[in-house]
CSV table of C-alpha atoms and ligand atoms in Angstrom, one decimal:
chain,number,residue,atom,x,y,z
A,7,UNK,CA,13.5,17.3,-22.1
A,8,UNK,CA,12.8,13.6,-21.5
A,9,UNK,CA,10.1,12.0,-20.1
A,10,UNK,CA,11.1,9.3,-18.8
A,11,UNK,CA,14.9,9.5,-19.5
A,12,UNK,CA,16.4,5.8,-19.0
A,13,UNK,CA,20.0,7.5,-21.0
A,14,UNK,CA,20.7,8.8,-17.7
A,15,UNK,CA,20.5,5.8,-15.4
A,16,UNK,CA,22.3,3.6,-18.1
A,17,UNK,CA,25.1,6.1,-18.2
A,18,UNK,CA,25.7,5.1,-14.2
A,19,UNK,CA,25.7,1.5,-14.5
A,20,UNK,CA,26.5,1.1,-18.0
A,21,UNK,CA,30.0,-0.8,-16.9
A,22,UNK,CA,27.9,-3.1,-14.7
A,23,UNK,CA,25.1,-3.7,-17.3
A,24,UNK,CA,27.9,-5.0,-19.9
A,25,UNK,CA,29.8,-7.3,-17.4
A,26,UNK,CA,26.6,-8.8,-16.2
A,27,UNK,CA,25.6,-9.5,-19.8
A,28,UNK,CA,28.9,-11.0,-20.6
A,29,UNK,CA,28.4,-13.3,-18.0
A,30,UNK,CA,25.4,-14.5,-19.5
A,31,UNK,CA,27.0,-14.9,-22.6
A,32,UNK,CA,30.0,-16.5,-21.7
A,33,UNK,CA,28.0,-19.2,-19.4
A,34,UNK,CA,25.3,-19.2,-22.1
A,35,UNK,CA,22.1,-20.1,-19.6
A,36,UNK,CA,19.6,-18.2,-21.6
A,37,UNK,CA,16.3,-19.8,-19.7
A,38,UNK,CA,16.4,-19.9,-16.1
A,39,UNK,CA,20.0,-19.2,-15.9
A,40,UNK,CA,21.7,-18.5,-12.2
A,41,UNK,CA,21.0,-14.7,-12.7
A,42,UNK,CA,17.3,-15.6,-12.8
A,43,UNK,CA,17.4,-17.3,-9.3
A,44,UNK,CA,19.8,-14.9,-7.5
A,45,UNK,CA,17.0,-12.1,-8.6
A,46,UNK,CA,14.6,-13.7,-7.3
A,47,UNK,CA,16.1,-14.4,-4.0
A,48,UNK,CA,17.2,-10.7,-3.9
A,49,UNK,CA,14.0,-9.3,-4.7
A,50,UNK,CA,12.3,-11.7,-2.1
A,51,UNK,CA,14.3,-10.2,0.6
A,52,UNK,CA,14.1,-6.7,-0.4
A,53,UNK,CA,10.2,-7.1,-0.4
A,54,UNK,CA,10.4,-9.4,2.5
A,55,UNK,CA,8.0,-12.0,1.1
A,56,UNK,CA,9.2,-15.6,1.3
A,57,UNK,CA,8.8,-16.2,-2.5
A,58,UNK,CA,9.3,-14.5,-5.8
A,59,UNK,CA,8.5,-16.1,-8.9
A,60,UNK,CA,10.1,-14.1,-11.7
A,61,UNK,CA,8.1,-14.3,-15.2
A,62,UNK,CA,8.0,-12.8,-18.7
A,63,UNK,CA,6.0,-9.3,-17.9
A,64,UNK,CA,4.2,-7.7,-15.6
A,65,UNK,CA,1.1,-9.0,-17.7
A,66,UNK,CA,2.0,-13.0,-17.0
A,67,UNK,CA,2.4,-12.0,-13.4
A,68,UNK,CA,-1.5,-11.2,-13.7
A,69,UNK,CA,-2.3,-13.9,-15.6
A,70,UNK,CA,-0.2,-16.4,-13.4
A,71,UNK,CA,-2.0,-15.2,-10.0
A,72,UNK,CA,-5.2,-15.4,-11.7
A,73,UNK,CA,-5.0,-18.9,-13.4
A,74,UNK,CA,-3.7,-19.7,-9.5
A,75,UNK,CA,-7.1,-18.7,-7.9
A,76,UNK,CA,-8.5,-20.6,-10.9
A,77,UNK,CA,-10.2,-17.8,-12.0
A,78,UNK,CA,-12.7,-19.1,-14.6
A,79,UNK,CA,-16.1,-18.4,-16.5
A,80,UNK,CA,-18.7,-17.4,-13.8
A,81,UNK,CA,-16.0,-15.4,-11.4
A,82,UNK,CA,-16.2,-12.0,-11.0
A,83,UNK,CA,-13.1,-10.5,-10.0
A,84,UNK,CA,-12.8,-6.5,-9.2
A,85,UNK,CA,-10.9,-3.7,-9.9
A,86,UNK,CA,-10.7,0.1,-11.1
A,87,UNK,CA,-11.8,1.0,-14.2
A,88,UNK,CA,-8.9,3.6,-13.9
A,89,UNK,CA,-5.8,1.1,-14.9
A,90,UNK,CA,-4.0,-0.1,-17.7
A,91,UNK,CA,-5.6,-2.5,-19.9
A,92,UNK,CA,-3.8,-5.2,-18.5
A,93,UNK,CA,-5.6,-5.6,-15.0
A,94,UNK,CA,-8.7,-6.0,-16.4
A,95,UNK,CA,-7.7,-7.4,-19.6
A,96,UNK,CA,-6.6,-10.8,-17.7
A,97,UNK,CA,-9.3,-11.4,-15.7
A,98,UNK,CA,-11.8,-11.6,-19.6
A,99,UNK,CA,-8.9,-13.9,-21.2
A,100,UNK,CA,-9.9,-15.6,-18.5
A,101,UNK,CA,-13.6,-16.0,-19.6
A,102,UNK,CA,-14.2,-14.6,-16.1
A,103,UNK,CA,-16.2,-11.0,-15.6
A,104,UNK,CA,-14.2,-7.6,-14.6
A,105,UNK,CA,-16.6,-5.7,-12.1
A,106,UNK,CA,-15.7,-2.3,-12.0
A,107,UNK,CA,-15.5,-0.3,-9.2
A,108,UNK,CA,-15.2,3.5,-9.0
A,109,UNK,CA,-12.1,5.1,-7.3
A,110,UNK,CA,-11.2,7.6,-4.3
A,111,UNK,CA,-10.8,11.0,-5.6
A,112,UNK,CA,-7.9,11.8,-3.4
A,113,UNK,CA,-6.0,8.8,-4.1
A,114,UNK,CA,-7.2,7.9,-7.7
A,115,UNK,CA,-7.0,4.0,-6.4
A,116,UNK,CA,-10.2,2.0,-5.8
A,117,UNK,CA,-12.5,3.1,-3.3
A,118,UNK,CA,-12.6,0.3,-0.9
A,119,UNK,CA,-16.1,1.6,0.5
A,120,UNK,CA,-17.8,1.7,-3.2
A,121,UNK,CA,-15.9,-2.3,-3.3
A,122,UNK,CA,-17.9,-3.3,-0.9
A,123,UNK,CA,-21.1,-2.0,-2.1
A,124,UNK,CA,-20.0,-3.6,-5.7
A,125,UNK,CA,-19.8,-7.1,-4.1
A,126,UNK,CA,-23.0,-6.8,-2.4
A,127,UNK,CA,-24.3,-5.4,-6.0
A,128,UNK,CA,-23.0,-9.2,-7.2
A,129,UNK,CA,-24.1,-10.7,-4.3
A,130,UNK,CA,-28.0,-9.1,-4.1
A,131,UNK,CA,-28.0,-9.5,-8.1
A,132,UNK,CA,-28.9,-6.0,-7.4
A,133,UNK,CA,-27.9,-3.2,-9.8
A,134,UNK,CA,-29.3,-0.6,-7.7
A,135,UNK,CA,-26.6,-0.9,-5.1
A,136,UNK,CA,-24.0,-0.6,-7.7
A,137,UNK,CA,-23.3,0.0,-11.2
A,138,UNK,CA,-23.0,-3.4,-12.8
A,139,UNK,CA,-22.2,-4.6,-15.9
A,140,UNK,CA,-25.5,-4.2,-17.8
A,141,UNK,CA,-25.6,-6.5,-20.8
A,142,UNK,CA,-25.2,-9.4,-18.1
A,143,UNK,CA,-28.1,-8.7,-16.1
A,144,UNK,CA,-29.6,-12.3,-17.2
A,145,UNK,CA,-26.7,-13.9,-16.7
A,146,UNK,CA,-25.7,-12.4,-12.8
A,147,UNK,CA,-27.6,-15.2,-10.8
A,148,UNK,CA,-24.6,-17.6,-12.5
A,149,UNK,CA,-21.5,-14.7,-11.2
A,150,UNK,CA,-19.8,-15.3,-8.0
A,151,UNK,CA,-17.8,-13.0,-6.7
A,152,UNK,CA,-14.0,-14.4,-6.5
A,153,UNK,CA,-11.6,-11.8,-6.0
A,154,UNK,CA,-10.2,-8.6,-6.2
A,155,UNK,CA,-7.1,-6.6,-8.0
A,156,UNK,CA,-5.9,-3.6,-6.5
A,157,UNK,CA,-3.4,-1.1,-8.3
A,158,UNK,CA,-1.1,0.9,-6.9
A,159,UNK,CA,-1.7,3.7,-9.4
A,160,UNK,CA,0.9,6.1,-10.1
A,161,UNK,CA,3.3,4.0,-7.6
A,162,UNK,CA,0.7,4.9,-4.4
A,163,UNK,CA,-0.1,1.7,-2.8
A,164,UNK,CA,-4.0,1.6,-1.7
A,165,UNK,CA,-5.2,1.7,1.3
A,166,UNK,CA,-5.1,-2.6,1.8
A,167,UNK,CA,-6.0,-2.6,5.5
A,168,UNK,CA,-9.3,-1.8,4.3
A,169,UNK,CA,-9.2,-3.5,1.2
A,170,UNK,CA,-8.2,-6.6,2.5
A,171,UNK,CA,-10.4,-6.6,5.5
A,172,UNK,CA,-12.8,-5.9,2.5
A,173,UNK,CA,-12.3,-9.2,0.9
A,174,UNK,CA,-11.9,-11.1,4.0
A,175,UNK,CA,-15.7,-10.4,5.2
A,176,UNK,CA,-16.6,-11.8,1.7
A,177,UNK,CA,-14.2,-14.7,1.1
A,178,UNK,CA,-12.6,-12.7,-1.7
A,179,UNK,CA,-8.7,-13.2,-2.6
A,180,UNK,CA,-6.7,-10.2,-3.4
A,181,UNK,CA,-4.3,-9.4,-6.1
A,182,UNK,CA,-1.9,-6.5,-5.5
A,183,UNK,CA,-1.2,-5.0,-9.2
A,184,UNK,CA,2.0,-3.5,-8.0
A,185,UNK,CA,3.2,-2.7,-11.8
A,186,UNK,CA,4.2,0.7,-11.1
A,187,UNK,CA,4.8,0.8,-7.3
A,188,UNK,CA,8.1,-1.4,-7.0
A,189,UNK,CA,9.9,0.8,-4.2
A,190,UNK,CA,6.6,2.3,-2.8
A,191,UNK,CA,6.1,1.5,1.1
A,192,UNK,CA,2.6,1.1,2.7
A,193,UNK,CA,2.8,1.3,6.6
A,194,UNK,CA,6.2,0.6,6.9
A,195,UNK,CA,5.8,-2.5,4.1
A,196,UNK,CA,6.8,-2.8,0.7
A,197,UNK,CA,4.1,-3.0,-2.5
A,198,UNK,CA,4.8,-6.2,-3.9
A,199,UNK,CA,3.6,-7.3,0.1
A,200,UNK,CA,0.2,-6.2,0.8
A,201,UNK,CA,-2.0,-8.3,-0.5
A,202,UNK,CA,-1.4,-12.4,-1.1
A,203,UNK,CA,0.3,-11.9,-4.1
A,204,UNK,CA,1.6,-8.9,-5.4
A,205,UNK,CA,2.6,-8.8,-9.4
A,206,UNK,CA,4.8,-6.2,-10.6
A,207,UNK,CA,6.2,-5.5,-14.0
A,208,UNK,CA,9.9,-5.0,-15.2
A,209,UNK,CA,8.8,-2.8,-18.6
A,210,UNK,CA,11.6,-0.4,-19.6
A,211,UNK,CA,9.4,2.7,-18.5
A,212,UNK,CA,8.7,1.4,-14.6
A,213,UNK,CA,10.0,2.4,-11.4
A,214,UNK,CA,12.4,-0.6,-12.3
A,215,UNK,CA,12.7,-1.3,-15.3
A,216,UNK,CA,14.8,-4.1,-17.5
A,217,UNK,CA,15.7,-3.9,-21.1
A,218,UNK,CA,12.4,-5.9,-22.7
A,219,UNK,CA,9.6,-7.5,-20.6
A,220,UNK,CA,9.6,-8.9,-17.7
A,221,UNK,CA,7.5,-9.1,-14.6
A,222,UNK,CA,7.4,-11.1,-11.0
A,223,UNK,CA,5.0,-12.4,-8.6
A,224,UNK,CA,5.4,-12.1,-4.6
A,225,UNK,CA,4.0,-14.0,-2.4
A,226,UNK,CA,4.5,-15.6,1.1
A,227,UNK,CA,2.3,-18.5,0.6
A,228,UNK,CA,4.1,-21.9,-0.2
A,229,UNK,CA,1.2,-23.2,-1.6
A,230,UNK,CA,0.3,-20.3,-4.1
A,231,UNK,CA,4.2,-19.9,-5.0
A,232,UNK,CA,4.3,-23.6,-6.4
A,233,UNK,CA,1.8,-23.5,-8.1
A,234,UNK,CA,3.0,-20.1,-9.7
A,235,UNK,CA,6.6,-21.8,-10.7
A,236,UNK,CA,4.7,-24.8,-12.3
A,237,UNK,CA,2.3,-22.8,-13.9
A,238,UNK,CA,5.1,-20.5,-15.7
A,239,UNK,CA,6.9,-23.4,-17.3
A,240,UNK,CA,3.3,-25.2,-18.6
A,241,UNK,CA,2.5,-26.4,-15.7
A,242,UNK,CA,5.6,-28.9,-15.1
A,243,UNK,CA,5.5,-31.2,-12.1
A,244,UNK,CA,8.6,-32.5,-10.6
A,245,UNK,CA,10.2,-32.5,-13.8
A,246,UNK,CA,10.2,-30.3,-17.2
A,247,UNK,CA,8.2,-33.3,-19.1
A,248,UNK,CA,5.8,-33.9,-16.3
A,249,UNK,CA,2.7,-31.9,-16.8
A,250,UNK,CA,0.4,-31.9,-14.1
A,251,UNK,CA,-2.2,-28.3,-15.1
A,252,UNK,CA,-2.2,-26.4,-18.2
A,253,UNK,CA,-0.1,-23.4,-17.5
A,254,UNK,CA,1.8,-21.0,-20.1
A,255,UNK,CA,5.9,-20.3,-21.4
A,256,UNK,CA,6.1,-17.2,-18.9
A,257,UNK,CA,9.3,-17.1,-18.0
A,258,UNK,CA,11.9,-14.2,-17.2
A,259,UNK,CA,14.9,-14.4,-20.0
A,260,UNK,CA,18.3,-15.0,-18.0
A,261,UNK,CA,19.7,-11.2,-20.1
A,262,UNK,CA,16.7,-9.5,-18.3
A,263,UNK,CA,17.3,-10.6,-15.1
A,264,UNK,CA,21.1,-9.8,-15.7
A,265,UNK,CA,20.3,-6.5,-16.5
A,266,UNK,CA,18.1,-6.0,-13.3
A,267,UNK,CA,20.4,-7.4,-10.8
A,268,UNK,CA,22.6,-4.4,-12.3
A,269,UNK,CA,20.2,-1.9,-11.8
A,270,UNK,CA,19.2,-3.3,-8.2
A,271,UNK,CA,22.5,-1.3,-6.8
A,272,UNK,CA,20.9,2.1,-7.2
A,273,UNK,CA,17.5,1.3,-6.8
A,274,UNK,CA,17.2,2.8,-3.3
A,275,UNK,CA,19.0,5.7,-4.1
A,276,UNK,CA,16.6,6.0,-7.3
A,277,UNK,CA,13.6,6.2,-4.7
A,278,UNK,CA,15.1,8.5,-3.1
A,279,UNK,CA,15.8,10.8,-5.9
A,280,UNK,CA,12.0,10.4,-7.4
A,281,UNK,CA,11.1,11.8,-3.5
A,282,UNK,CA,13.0,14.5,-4.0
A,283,UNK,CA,12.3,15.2,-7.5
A,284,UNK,CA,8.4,14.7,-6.5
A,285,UNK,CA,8.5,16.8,-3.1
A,286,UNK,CA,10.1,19.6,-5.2
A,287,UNK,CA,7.6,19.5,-8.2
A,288,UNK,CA,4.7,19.8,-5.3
A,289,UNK,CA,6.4,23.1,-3.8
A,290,UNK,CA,6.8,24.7,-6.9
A,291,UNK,CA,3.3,23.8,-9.0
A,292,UNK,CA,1.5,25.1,-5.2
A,293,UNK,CA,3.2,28.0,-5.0
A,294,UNK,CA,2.6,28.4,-9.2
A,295,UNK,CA,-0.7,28.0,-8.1
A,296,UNK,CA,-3.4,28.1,-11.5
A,297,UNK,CA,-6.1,25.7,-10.2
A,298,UNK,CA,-3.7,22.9,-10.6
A,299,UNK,CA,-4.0,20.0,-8.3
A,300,UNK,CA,-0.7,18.3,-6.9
A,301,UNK,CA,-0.9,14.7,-6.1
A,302,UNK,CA,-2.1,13.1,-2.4
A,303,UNK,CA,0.1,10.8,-0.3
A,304,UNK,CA,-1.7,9.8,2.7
A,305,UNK,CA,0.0,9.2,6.0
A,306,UNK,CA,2.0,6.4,6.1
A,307,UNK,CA,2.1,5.4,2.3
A,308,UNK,CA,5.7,6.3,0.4
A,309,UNK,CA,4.6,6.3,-3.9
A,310,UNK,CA,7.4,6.0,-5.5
A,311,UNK,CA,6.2,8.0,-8.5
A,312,UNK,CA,6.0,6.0,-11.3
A,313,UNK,CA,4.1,9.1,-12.5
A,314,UNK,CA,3.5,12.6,-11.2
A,315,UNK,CA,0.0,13.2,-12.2
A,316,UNK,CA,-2.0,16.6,-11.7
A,317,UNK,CA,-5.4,17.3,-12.6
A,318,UNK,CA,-6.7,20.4,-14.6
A,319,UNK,CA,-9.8,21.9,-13.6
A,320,UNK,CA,-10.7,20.5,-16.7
A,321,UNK,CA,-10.5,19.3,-20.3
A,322,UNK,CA,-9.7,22.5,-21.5
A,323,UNK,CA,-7.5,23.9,-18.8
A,324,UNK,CA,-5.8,20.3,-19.5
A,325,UNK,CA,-4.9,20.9,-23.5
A,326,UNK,CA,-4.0,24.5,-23.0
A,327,UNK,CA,-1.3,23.4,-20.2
A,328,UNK,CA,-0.4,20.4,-22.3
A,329,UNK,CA,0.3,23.1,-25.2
A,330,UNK,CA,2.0,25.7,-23.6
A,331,UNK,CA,4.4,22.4,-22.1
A,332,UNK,CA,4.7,20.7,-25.3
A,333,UNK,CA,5.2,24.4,-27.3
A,334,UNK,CA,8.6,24.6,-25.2
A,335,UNK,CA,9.2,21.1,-25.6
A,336,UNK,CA,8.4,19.7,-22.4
A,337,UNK,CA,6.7,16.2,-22.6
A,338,UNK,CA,3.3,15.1,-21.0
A,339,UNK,CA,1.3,11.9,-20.9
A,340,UNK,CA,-1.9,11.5,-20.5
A,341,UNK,CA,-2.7,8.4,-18.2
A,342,UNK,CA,-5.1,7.3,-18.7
A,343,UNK,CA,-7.9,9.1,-21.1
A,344,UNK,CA,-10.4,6.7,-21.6
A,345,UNK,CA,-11.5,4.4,-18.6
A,346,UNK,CA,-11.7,1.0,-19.2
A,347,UNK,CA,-15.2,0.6,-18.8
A,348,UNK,CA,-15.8,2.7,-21.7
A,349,UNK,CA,-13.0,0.7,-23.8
A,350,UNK,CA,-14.1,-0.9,-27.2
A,351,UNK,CA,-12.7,-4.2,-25.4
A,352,UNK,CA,-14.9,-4.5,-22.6
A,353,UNK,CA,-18.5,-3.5,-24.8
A,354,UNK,CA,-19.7,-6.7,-24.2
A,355,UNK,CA,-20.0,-5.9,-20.4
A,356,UNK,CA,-22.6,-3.1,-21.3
A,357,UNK,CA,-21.2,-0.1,-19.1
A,358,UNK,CA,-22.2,3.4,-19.8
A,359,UNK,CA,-20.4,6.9,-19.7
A,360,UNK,CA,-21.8,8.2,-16.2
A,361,UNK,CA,-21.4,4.7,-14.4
A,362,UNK,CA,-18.3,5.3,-12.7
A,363,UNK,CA,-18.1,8.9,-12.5
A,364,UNK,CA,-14.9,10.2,-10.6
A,365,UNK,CA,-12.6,7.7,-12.9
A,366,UNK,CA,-14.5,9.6,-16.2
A,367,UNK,CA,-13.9,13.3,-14.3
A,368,UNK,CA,-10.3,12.3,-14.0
A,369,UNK,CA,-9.7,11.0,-17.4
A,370,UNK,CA,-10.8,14.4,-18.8
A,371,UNK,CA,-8.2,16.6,-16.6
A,372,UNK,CA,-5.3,14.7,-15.5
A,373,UNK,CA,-2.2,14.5,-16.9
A,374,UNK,CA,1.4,13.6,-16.2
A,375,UNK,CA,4.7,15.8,-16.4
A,376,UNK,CA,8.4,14.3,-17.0
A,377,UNK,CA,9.2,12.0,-14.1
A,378,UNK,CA,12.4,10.3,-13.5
A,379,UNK,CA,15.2,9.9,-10.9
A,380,UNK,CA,17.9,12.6,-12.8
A,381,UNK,CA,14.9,15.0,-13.3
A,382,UNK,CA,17.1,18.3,-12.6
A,383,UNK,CA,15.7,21.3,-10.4
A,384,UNK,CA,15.8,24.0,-13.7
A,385,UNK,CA,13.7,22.0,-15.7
A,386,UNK,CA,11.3,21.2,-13.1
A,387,UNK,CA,11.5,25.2,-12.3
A,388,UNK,CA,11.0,25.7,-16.0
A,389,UNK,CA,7.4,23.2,-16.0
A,390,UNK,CA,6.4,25.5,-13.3
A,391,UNK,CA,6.7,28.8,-14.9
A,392,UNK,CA,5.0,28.1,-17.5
A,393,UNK,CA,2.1,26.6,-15.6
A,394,UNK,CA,2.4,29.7,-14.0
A,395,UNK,CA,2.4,32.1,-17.1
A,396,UNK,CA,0.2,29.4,-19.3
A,397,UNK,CA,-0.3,32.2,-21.9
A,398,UNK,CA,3.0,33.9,-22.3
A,399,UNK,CA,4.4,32.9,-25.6
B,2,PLP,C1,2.5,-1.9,-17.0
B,2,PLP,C2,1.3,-2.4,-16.3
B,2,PLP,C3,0.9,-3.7,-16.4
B,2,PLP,C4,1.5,-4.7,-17.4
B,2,PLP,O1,2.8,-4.8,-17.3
B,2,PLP,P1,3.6,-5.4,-18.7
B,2,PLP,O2,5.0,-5.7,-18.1
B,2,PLP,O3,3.7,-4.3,-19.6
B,2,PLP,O4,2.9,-6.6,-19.2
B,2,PLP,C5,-0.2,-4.1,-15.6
B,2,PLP,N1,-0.8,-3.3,-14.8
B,2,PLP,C6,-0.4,-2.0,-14.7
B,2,PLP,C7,-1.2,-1.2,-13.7
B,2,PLP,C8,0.6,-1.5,-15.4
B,2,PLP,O5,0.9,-0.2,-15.3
């Protein structure tokens, strides 16, 4: 069995995939080719934003929304701790501070509530609202906050009503770190949409994937989206050899966006199929019961299950699942097993184990079981039993 099994898809489309390529190489556009454009305009309209701005990962879209907030030394931008290393990871290259902020247990996104007490932390200088980072205690009556990233973990959008009323009372811009929820729906609107840019990523092993890296900003704001296409192309003005900012080679190789606007076709039906697959994993692991929790989709949100994460009732209960799985050679993942705060990367910050406590909980027991669009019914029947039975042989 396959984790994530990409075979399947390519199998479907494989015709599709090759004629698009060919196109590519018979026109021979490899940077910002036609293919590049008509994704953009497609992916605009499916997220019903006025601009996309297609760029080289899902990292670049980061950096690209940051750099157009002019994030900088003496910002402090927040976000979960409970992420990939890339959220946070952008705002530091930045020179400017990640501030941390604990997440909802239900959801495993940010807990708007404990963001709001976090800003006030910055605000106050005043630790004893929030955890802060420690080792810059001297340095906080310099920190402003800026902004915020949200992630969609897992494919859930968060809860941005709150989250962007959030950042409103405070001034704050927000960045919707939509990486892995391209498909997910929030309120009858698409991630990529609900916040004033949205960045996802086109890695292979995403909701929607390409065939290298790739990424793309969203956004509806003129403004922001010209400043994103000049930053992506080092900051070109009118013209390729007019620079008017300093801005990075981020852009989405014409193949790539070949390749997606192949894989576009099924996308919908995709969604649908991860529903399925995800609606049927949740009926059989309740009914398998074993102290196992399923994962939470509040009213109104659609995930579209970049991952299907459970939690053990802990670390324990989480290896002797992961060995019974793996034993009849089912894959699992764990994402993500050390928070960032607690990350080698981010020492400087001076967090401590105990500062953000439901994000450390979680990294001890959750784990993620095979997830993909072809899943099939026996093998997700199979996972089951044997998180039903965990010590049969
Ligand atoms: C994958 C991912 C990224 C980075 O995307 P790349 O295309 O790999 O650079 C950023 N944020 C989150 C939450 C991700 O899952």
């Amino acid at each position: 069995m396959q984790f994530i099994d990409l075979s399947a898809q390519q199998k479907r489309i494989r015709n599709e995939i090759e004629a698009n390529i060919r196109k590519v190489l018979d026109h021979g556009l490899y940077i910002m080719g036609p293919e590049v454009n008509k994704l953009e305009e497609k992916l605009a309209e499916f997220i019903n934003v006025k601009h996309a701005v297609s760029c080289a990962s899902g990292t670049d879209a980061l950096l690209l929304s940051l750099l157009t907030y002019n994030v900088g030394p003496g910002d402090a931008v927040f976000t979960t701790p409970f992420t990939f290393i890339a959220t946070a990871e952008m705002i530091s290259l930045l020179g400017a501070t990640p501030v941390f902020v604990d997440i909802d247990p239900k959801t495993y996104n940010i807990d708007p509530d404990h963001l709001n007490k976090a800003i006030t932390a910055i605000n106050d200088q005043d630790p004893s609202v929030y955890s802060l980072p420690r080792a810059l205690k001297h340095e906080l009556p310099t920190i402003t906050p800026k902004g915020v990233i949200a992630v969609d973990l897992f494919g859930l959008p968060c809860n941005f009503d709150h989250i962007n009323s959030v950042a409103e009372k405070h001034g704050l811009f927000v960045i919707e770190d939509a990486a892995q929820s391209f498909g997910a729906e929030y309120k009858g609107k698409k991630a990529c949409s609900l916040a004033e840019i949205g960045c996802t990523s086109f890695f292979p092993a995403k909701p929607f994937g390409c065939y290298g890296d790739g990424g793309m900003c969203f956004a509806d704001n003129d403004k922001l989206a010209e400043i994103m296409q000049s930053l992506r192309v080092h900051g070109k003005g009118n013209h390729k050899y007019e620079n008017i900012r300093i801005g990075i080679n981020g852009r989405l190789d014409t193949l790539q966006a070949a390749i997606l606007l192949a894989k576009f076709d099924i996308l919908p039906e995709e969604v649908e199929l991860r529903h399925k697959a995800a609606s049927k994993y949740t009926e059989l692991l309740i009914a398998a019961g074993n102290k196992l929790s399923t994962p939470f989709v509040p009213d109104g949100y659609k995930s579209v299950w970049a991952q299907y994460s459970v939690l053990a009732s802990d670390e324990e209960h989480r290896t002797n699942l992961q060995t019974k799985l793996r034993d009849a050679g089912i894959p699992t993942a764990i994402y993500y097993p050390k928070p960032l705060h607690l990350q080698a990367a981010f020492a400087s910050l001076g967090y401590k184990e105990g500062d953000f406590p439901i994000g450390e909980d979680f990294a001890r027991r959750i784990f993620s079981l095979p997830m993909h669009p072809y899943l099939k019914k026996e093998e997700q029947k199979k996972i089951a039993d044997i998180v039903k039975n965990p010590s049969r042989p």
